[in-house]
Coordinates of C-alpha atoms in Angstrom, one line a residue:
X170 CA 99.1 149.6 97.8
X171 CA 100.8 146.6 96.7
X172 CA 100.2 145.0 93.4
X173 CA 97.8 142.1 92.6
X174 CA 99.6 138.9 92.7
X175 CA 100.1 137.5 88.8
X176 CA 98.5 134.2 88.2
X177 CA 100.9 131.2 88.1
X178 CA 103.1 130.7 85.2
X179 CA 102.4 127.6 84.5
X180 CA 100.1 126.2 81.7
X181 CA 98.0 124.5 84.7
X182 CA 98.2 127.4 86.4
X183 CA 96.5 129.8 83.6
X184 CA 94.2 127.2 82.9
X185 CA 93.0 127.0 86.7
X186 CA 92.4 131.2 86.2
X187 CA 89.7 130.0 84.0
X188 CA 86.0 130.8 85.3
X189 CA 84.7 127.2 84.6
X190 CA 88.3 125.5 85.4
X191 CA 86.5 124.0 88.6
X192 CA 83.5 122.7 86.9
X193 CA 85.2 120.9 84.3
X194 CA 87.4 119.3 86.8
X195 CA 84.5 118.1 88.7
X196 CA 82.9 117.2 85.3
X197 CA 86.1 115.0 84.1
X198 CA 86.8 113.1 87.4
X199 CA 83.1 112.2 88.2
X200 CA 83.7 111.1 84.2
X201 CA 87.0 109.2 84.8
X202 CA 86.0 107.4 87.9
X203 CA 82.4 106.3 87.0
X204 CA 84.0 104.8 83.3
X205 CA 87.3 103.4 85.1
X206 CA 84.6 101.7 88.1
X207 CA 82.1 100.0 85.3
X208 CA 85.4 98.4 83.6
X209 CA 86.4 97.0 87.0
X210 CA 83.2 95.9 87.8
X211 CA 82.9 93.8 84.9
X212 CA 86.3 92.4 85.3
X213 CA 85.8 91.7 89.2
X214 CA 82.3 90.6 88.6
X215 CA 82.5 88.1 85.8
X216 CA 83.2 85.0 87.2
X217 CA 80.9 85.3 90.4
X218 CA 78.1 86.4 87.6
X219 CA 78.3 83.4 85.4
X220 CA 78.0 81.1 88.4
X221 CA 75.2 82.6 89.7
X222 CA 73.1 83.6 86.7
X223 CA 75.1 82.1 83.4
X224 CA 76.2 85.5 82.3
X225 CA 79.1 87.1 82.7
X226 CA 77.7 90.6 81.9
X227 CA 74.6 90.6 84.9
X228 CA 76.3 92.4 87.2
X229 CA 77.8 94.8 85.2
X230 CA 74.7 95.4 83.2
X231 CA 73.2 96.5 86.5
X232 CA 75.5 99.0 87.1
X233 CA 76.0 100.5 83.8
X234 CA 71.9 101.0 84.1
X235 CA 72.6 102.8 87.5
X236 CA 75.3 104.9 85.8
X237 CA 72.9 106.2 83.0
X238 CA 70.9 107.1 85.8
X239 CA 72.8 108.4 87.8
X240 CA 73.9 110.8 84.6
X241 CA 70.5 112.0 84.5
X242 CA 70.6 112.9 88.0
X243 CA 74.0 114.5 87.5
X244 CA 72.2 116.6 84.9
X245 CA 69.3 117.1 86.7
X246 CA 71.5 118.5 89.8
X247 CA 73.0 121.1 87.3
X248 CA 69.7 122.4 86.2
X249 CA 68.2 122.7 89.9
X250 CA 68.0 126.7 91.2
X251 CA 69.7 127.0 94.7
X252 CA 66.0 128.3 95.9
X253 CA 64.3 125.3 95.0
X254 CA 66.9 123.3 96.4
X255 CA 67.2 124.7 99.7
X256 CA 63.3 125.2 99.8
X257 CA 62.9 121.6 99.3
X258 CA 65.5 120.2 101.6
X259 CA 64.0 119.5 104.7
X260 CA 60.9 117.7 102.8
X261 CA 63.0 115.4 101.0
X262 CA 65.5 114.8 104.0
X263 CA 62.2 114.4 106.2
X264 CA 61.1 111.3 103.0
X265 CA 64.4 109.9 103.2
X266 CA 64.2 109.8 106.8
X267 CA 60.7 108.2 107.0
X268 CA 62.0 105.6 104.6
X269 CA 64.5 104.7 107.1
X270 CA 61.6 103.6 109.6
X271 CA 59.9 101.8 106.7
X272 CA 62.6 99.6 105.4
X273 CA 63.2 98.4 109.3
X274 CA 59.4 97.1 109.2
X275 CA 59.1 93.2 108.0
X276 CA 57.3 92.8 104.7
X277 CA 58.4 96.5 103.5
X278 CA 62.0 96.1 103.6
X279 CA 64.1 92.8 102.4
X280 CA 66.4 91.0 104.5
X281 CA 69.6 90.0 102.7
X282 CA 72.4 88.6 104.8
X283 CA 70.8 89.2 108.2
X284 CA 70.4 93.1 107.4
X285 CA 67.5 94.9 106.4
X286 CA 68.7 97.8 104.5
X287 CA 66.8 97.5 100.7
X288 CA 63.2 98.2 99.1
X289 CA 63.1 95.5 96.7
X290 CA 60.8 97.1 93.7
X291 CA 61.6 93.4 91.4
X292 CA 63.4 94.8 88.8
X293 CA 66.3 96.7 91.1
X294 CA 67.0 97.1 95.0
X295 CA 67.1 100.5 96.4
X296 CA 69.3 101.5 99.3
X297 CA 67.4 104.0 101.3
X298 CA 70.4 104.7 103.6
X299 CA 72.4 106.0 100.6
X300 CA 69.9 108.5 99.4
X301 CA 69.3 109.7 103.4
X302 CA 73.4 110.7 103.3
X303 CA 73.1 113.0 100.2
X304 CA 69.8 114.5 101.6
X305 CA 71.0 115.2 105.2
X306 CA 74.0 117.6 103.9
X307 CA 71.9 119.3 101.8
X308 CA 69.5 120.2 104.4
X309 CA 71.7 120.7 106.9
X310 CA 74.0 122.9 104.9
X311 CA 71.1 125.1 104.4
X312 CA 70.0 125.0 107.8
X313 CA 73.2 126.2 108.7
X314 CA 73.4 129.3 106.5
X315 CA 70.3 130.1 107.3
X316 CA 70.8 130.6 110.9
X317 CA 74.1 132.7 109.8
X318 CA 73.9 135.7 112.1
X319 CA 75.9 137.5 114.1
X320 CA 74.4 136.3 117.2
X321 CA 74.8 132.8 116.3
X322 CA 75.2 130.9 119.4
X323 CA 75.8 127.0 120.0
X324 CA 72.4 126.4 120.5
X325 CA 71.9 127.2 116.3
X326 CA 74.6 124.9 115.3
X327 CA 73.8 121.8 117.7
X328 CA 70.1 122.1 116.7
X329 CA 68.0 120.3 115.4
X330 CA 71.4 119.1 113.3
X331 CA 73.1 117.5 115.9
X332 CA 69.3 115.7 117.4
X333 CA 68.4 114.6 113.7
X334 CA 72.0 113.4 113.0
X335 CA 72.0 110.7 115.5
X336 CA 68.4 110.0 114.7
X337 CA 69.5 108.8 111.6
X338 CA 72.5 107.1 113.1
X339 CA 70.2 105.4 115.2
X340 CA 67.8 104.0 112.3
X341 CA 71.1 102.9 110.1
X342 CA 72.4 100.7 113.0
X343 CA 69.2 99.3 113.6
X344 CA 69.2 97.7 110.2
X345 CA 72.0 96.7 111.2
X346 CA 74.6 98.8 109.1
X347 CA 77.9 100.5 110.9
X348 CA 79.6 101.4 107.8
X349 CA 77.0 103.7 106.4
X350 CA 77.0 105.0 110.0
X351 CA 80.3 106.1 110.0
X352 CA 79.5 107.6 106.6
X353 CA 76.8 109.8 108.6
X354 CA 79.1 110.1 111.1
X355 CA 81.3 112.0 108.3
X356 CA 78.6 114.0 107.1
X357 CA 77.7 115.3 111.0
X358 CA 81.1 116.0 111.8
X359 CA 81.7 118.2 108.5
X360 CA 78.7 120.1 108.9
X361 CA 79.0 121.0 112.3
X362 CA 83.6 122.2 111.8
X363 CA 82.6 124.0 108.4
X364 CA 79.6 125.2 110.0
X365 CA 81.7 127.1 112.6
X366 CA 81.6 124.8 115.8
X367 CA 84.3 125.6 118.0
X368 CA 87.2 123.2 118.5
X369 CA 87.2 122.5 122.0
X370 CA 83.1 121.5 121.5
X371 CA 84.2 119.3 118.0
X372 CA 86.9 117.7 119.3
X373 CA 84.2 116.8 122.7
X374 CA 81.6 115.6 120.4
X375 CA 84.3 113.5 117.9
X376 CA 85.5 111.9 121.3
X377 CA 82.0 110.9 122.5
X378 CA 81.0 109.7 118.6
X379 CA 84.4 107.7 118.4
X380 CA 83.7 105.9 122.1
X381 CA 80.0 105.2 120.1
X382 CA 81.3 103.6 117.6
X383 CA 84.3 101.5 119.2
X384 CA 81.0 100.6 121.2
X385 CA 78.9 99.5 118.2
X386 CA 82.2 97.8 116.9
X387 CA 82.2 95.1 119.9
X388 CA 78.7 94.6 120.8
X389 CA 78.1 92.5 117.5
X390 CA 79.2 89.3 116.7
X391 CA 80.1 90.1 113.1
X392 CA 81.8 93.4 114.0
X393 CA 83.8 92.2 116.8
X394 CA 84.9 89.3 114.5
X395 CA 86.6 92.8 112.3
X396 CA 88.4 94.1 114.6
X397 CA 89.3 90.8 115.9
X398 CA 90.7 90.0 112.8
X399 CA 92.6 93.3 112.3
X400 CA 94.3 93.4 115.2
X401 CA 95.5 90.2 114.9
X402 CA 94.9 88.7 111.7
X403 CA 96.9 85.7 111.5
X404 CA 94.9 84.2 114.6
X405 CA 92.6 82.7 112.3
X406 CA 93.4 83.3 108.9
X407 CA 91.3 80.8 107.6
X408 CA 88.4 82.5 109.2
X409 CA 87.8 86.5 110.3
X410 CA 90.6 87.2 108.7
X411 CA 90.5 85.3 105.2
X412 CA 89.4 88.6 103.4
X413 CA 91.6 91.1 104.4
X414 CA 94.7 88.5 103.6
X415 CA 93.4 87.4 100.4
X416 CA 93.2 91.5 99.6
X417 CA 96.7 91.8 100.2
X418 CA 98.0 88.8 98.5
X419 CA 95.7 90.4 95.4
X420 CA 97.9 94.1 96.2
X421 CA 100.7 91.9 96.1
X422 CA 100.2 90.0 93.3
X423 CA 100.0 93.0 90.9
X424 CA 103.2 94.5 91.5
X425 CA 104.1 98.0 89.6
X426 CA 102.6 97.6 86.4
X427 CA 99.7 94.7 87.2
X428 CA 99.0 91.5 85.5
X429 CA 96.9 93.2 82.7
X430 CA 93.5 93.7 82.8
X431 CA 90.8 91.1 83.3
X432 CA 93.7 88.6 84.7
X433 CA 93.1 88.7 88.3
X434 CA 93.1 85.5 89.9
X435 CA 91.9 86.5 93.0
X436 CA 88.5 86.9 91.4
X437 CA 87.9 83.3 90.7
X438 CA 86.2 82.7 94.2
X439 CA 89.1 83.7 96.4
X440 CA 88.5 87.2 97.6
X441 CA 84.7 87.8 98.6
X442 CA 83.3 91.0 97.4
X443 CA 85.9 91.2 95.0
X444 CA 83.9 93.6 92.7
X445 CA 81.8 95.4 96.0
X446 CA 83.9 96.6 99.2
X447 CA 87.3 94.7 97.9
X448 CA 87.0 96.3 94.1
X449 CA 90.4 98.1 94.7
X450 CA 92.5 95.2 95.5
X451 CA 91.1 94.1 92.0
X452 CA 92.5 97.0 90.9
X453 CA 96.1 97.0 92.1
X454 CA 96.2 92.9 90.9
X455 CA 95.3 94.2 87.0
X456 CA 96.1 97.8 86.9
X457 CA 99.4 97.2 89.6
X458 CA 100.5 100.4 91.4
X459 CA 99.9 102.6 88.4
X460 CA 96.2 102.0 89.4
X461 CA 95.9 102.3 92.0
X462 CA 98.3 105.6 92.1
X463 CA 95.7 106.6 89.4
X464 CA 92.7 105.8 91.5
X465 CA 94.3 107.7 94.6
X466 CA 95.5 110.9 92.4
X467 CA 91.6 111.1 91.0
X468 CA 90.2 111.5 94.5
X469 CA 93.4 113.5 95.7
X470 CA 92.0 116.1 92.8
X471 CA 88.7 115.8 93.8
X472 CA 89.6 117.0 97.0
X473 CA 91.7 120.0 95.9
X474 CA 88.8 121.0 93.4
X475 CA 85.9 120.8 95.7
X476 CA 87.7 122.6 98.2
X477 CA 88.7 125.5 95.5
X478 CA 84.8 126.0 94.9
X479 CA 83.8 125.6 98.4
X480 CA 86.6 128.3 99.1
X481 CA 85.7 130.5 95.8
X482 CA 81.9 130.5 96.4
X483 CA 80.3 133.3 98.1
X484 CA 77.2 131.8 99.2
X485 CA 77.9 130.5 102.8
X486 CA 74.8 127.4 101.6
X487 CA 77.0 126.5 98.2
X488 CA 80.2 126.8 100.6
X489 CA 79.1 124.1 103.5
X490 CA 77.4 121.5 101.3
X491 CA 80.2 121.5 98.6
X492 CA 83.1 121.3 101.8
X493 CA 80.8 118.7 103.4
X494 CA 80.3 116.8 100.2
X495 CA 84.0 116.8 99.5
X496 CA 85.0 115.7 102.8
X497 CA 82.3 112.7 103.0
X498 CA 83.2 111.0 99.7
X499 CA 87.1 111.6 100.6
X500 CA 86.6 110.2 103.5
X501 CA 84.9 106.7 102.3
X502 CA 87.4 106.7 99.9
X503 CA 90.1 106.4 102.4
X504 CA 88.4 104.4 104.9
X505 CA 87.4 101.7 101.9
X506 CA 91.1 102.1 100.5
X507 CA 92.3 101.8 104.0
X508 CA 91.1 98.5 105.1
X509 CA 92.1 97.3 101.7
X510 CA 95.6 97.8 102.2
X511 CA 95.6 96.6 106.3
X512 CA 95.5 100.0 107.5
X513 CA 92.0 100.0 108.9
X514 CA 89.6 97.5 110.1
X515 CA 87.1 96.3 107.3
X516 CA 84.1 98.7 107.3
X517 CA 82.2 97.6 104.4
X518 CA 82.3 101.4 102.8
X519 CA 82.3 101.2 99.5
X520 CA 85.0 103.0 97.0
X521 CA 82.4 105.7 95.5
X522 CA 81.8 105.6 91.9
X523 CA 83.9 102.3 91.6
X524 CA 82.7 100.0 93.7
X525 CA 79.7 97.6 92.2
X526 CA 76.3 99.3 94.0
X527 CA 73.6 100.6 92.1
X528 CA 72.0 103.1 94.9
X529 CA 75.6 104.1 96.3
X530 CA 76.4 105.2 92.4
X531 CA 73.5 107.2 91.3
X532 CA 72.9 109.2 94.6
X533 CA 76.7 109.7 94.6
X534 CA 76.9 111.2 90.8
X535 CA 73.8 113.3 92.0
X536 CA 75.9 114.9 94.7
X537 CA 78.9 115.1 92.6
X538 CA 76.2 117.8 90.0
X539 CA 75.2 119.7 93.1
X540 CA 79.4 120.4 93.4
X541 CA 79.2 121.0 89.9
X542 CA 76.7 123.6 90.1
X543 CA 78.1 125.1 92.5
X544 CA 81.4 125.6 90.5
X545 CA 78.7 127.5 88.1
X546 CA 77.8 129.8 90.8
X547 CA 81.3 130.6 91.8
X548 CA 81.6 135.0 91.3
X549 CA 83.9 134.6 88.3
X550 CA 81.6 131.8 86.6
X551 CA 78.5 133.7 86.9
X552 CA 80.0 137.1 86.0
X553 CA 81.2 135.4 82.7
X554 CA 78.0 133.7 81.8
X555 CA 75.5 136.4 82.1
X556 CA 78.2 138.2 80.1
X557 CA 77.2 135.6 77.1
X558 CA 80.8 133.6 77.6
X559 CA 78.9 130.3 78.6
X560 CA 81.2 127.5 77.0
X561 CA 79.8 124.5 74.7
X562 CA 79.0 122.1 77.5
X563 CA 76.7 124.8 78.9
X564 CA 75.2 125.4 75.4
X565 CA 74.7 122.0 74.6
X566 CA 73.2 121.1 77.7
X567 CA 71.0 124.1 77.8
X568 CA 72.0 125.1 81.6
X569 CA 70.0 127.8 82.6
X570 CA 72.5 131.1 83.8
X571 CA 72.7 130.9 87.8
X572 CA 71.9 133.5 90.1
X573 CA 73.9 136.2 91.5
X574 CA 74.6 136.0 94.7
X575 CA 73.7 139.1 97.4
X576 CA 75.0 138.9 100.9
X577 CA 72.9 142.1 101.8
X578 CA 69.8 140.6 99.9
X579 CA 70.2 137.3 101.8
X580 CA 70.5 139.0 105.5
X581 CA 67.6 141.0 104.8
X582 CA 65.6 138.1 103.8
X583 CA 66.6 136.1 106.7
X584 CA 65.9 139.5 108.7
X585 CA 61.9 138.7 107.9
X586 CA 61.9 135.1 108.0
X587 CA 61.5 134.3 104.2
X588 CA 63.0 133.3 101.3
X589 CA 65.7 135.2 99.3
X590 CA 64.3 136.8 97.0
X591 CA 64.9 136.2 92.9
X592 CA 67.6 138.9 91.6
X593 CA 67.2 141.8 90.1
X594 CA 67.8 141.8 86.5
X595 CA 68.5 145.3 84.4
X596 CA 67.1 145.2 81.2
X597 CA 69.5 143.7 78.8
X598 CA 70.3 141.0 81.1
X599 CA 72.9 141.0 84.0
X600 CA 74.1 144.2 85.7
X601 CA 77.0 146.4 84.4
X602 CA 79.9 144.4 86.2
X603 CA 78.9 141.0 84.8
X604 CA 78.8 142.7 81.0
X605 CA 82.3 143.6 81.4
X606 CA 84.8 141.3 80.1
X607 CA 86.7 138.6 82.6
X608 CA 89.6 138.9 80.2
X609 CA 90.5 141.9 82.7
X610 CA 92.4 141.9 86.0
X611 CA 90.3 144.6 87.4
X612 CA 86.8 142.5 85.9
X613 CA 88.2 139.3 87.7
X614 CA 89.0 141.4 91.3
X615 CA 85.5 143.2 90.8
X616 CA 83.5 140.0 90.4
X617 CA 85.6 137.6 93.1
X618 CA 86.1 141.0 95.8
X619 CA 82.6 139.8 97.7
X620 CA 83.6 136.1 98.0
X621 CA 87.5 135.4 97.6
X622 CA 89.0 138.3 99.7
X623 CA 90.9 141.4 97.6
X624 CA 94.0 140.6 95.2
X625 CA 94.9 143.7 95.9
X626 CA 96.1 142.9 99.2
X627 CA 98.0 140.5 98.2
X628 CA 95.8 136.9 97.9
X629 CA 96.2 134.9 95.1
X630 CA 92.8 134.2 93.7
X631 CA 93.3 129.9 93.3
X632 CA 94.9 129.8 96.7
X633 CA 93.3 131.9 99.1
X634 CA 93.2 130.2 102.7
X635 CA 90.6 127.4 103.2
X636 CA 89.2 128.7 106.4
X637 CA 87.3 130.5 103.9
X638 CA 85.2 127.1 103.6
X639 CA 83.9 128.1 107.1
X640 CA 80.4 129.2 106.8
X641 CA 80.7 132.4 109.3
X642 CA 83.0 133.3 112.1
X643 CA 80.9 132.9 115.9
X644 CA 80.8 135.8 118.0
X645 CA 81.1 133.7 121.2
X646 CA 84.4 134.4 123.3
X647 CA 86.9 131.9 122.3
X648 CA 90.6 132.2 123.2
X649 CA 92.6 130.1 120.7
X650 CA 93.4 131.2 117.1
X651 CA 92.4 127.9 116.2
X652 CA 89.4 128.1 117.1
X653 CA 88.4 130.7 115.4
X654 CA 88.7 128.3 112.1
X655 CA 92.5 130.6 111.7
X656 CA 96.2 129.4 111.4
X657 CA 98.5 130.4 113.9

């Protein structure tokens, strides 16, 4: 038998071998980006703020009232048992979708700009489009693992998922709003590749959801204008496409190291939604390319991390939601960053966390403590905290210990047709591996063996493969290795 493969030796490397390594990276980038996106918005925001209500500070007031919020939620995401939360899903996603109908009928929801996407509640607006993303890959994520068998067929991937996916789509463009529908169109398309779909089926149904939207794109006036303007912007650059030029002049402008902070010019009335959809241009103008190199190695972390815990976790329901999360709010990211820079057609995405939006922020820093918990749930994390190793944030915040996870305790409960049922508990708390110390190789391979693979054959513990993110493995016959969610 060959030996374990030694940790790597560098300090980041026996830092990562930590058991709560993930959750404070997940902790200190939802940090960074949420503090970095309310100084932007008050530097993007101050000029269009003053004009329209003779303060400088309205806008950003709003937001930073959003961010305490969505703090709480963040905390309250933490504190949340996986029961509840899966046991609660389709109720809340079945509310967020009913609000979707609501906000469509005249009188309920406001019309701003020729859409009708907000409850306006007088004091603050809320978005029920954002809070239906957020719900849907919850739900579906536990859908998913709970139809995790060994005769799992197409039929209990596609279904209801697929159906209540483009029932949602449906509402969102009705409002009308194609860039939250692409965001949906994310979510879908992560749930149903981690969830196991084959590739020859994904790559059918990306096809026919790509035709839908290219469709969308050019049966509006507004969003034909986009692409109009993107593929050839300097037809009218006075017109369609003012915005996207007036970005890059501001990417332009800023250079390597920017031209300080608060000193954009493009602010002052010359690039629309300079603190919403446009906020990054904002940044590489004051911050240069150091920003926005900052901006793009936050989210570049975030994907590594939340990939890591999805990989890590051994609860096929923690695994799908925290890949699905990870891949939605990387994919906005890009697509926002992308039109910024030329690459992409404007969308109207928002950069999460940084963009001025009071609903997109708080649901957003809700998901980012569901990944969070689930970095608390990871083998190692759980072994170490019912072993009384819980570190000060834990402490301080008085986080209850998560569950341990049983594969055979799940089966058999899916076997009946109920719940999971709560763990066992010995007295004295925990069982015997989880009072061992973590400090020990052996410890670490005992409590990661049922959800990382076995060291002992040779994979490293912080990079096993990320098929791993794949919620089970079909028993249908498929013929390529690829398929089969394996490299080749």
């Amino acid at each position: 038998m060959s030996p374990a493969r030694k940790p790597s030796g560098t300090w980041f490397g026996a830092w990562l071998a930590r058991p709560f390594a993930d959750f404070h990276l997940i902790v200190t980038i939802a940090t960074l980006l949420t503090m970095l996106g309310l100084v932007m918005v008050l530097s993007a925001s101050s000029v269009e703020a003053y004009s329209a209500d003779g303060s400088a500070y309205s806008l950003f007031i709003q937001q930073a009232a959003f961010a305490v919020l969505g703090v709480v939620l963040f905390y309250l995401a933490l504190r949340i048992p996986l029961r509840v939360l899966r046991g609660i899903s389709f109720p809340v996603f079945a509310i967020s979708v009913l609000a979707l109908v609501l906000v469509l009928i005249p009188g309920i929801g406001s019309r701003v700009q020729g859409s009708r996407r907000w409850f306006d509640l007088g004091f603050v607006s809320l978005q029920p489009s954002e809070i239906v993303k957020v719900t849907f890959i919850v739900w579906g994520a536990h859908l998913l693992a709970a139809r995790r068998t060994e005769k799992s067929t197409y039929k209990d991937i596609l279904l209801p998922l697929v159906p209540a996916g483009l029932l949602v789509c449906l509402l969102i463009v009705l409002e009308p709003n194609l860039s939250t529908t692409i965001a949906v169109g994310l979510v879908l398309a992560a749930l149903l590749w981690f969830g196991g779909l084959p590739v020859r089926l994904f790559v059918t149904i990306g096809v026919s959801g790509l035709v839908a939207a290219l469709v969308l794109a050019l049966t509006a006036g507004y969003r034909s204008d986009r692409v109009r303007g993107f593929l050839n912007s300097s037809s009218d650059p006075q017109g369609i496409g003012y915005q996207a030029r007036q970005a890059l002049f501001s990417l332009a402008d800023g250079g390597i190291w920017g031209r300080g902070l608060g000193q954009s010019r493009a602010k002052w009335s010359y690039l629309p939604n300079a603190h919403n959809d446009f906020i990054f241009a904002i940044i590489g103008e004051e911050l240069g390319f150091l920003g926005c190199a900052l901006v793009l190695g936050l989210f570049a972390l975030f994907v590594y991390t939340g990939l890591r815990i999805a990989s890590r976790s051994s609860d096929p329901f923690l695994r799908l939601m925290t890949a699905t999360a990870t891949t939605w709010v990387t994919g906005q990211a890009l697509i926002n960053m992308g039109y910024v820079v030329g690459l992409l057609p404007v969308t109207g995405l928002q950069l999460p966390l940084v963009s001025a939006g009071g609903s997109s922020l708080a649901i957003t820093l809700f998901m980012f403590g569901l990944i969070a918990s689930a970095a608390r749930h990871e083998p190692e994390a759980v072994a170490a905290l019912h072993a009384g190793q819980d570190g000060r944030f834990s402490r301080l915040l008085r986080l209850p210990k998560p569950e341990v996870y049983s594969a055979s305790r799940a089966q058999a409960a899916r076997a009946r047709g109920g719940r999971e049922p709560a763990p066992a508990r010995r007295r004295g708390g925990g069982d015997a591996s989880s009072r061992r110390s973590i400090d020990s190789d052996s410890a670490r391979r005992r409590a990661g063996a049922a959800g990382r693979g076995d060291p002992a054959r040779g994979e490293s513990r912080s990079t096993m493969s990320w098929r791993t993110t794949r919620a089970w493995e079909p028993t249908y016959p498929i013929t390529h290795a690829r398929e089969r969610g394996k490299p080749r």
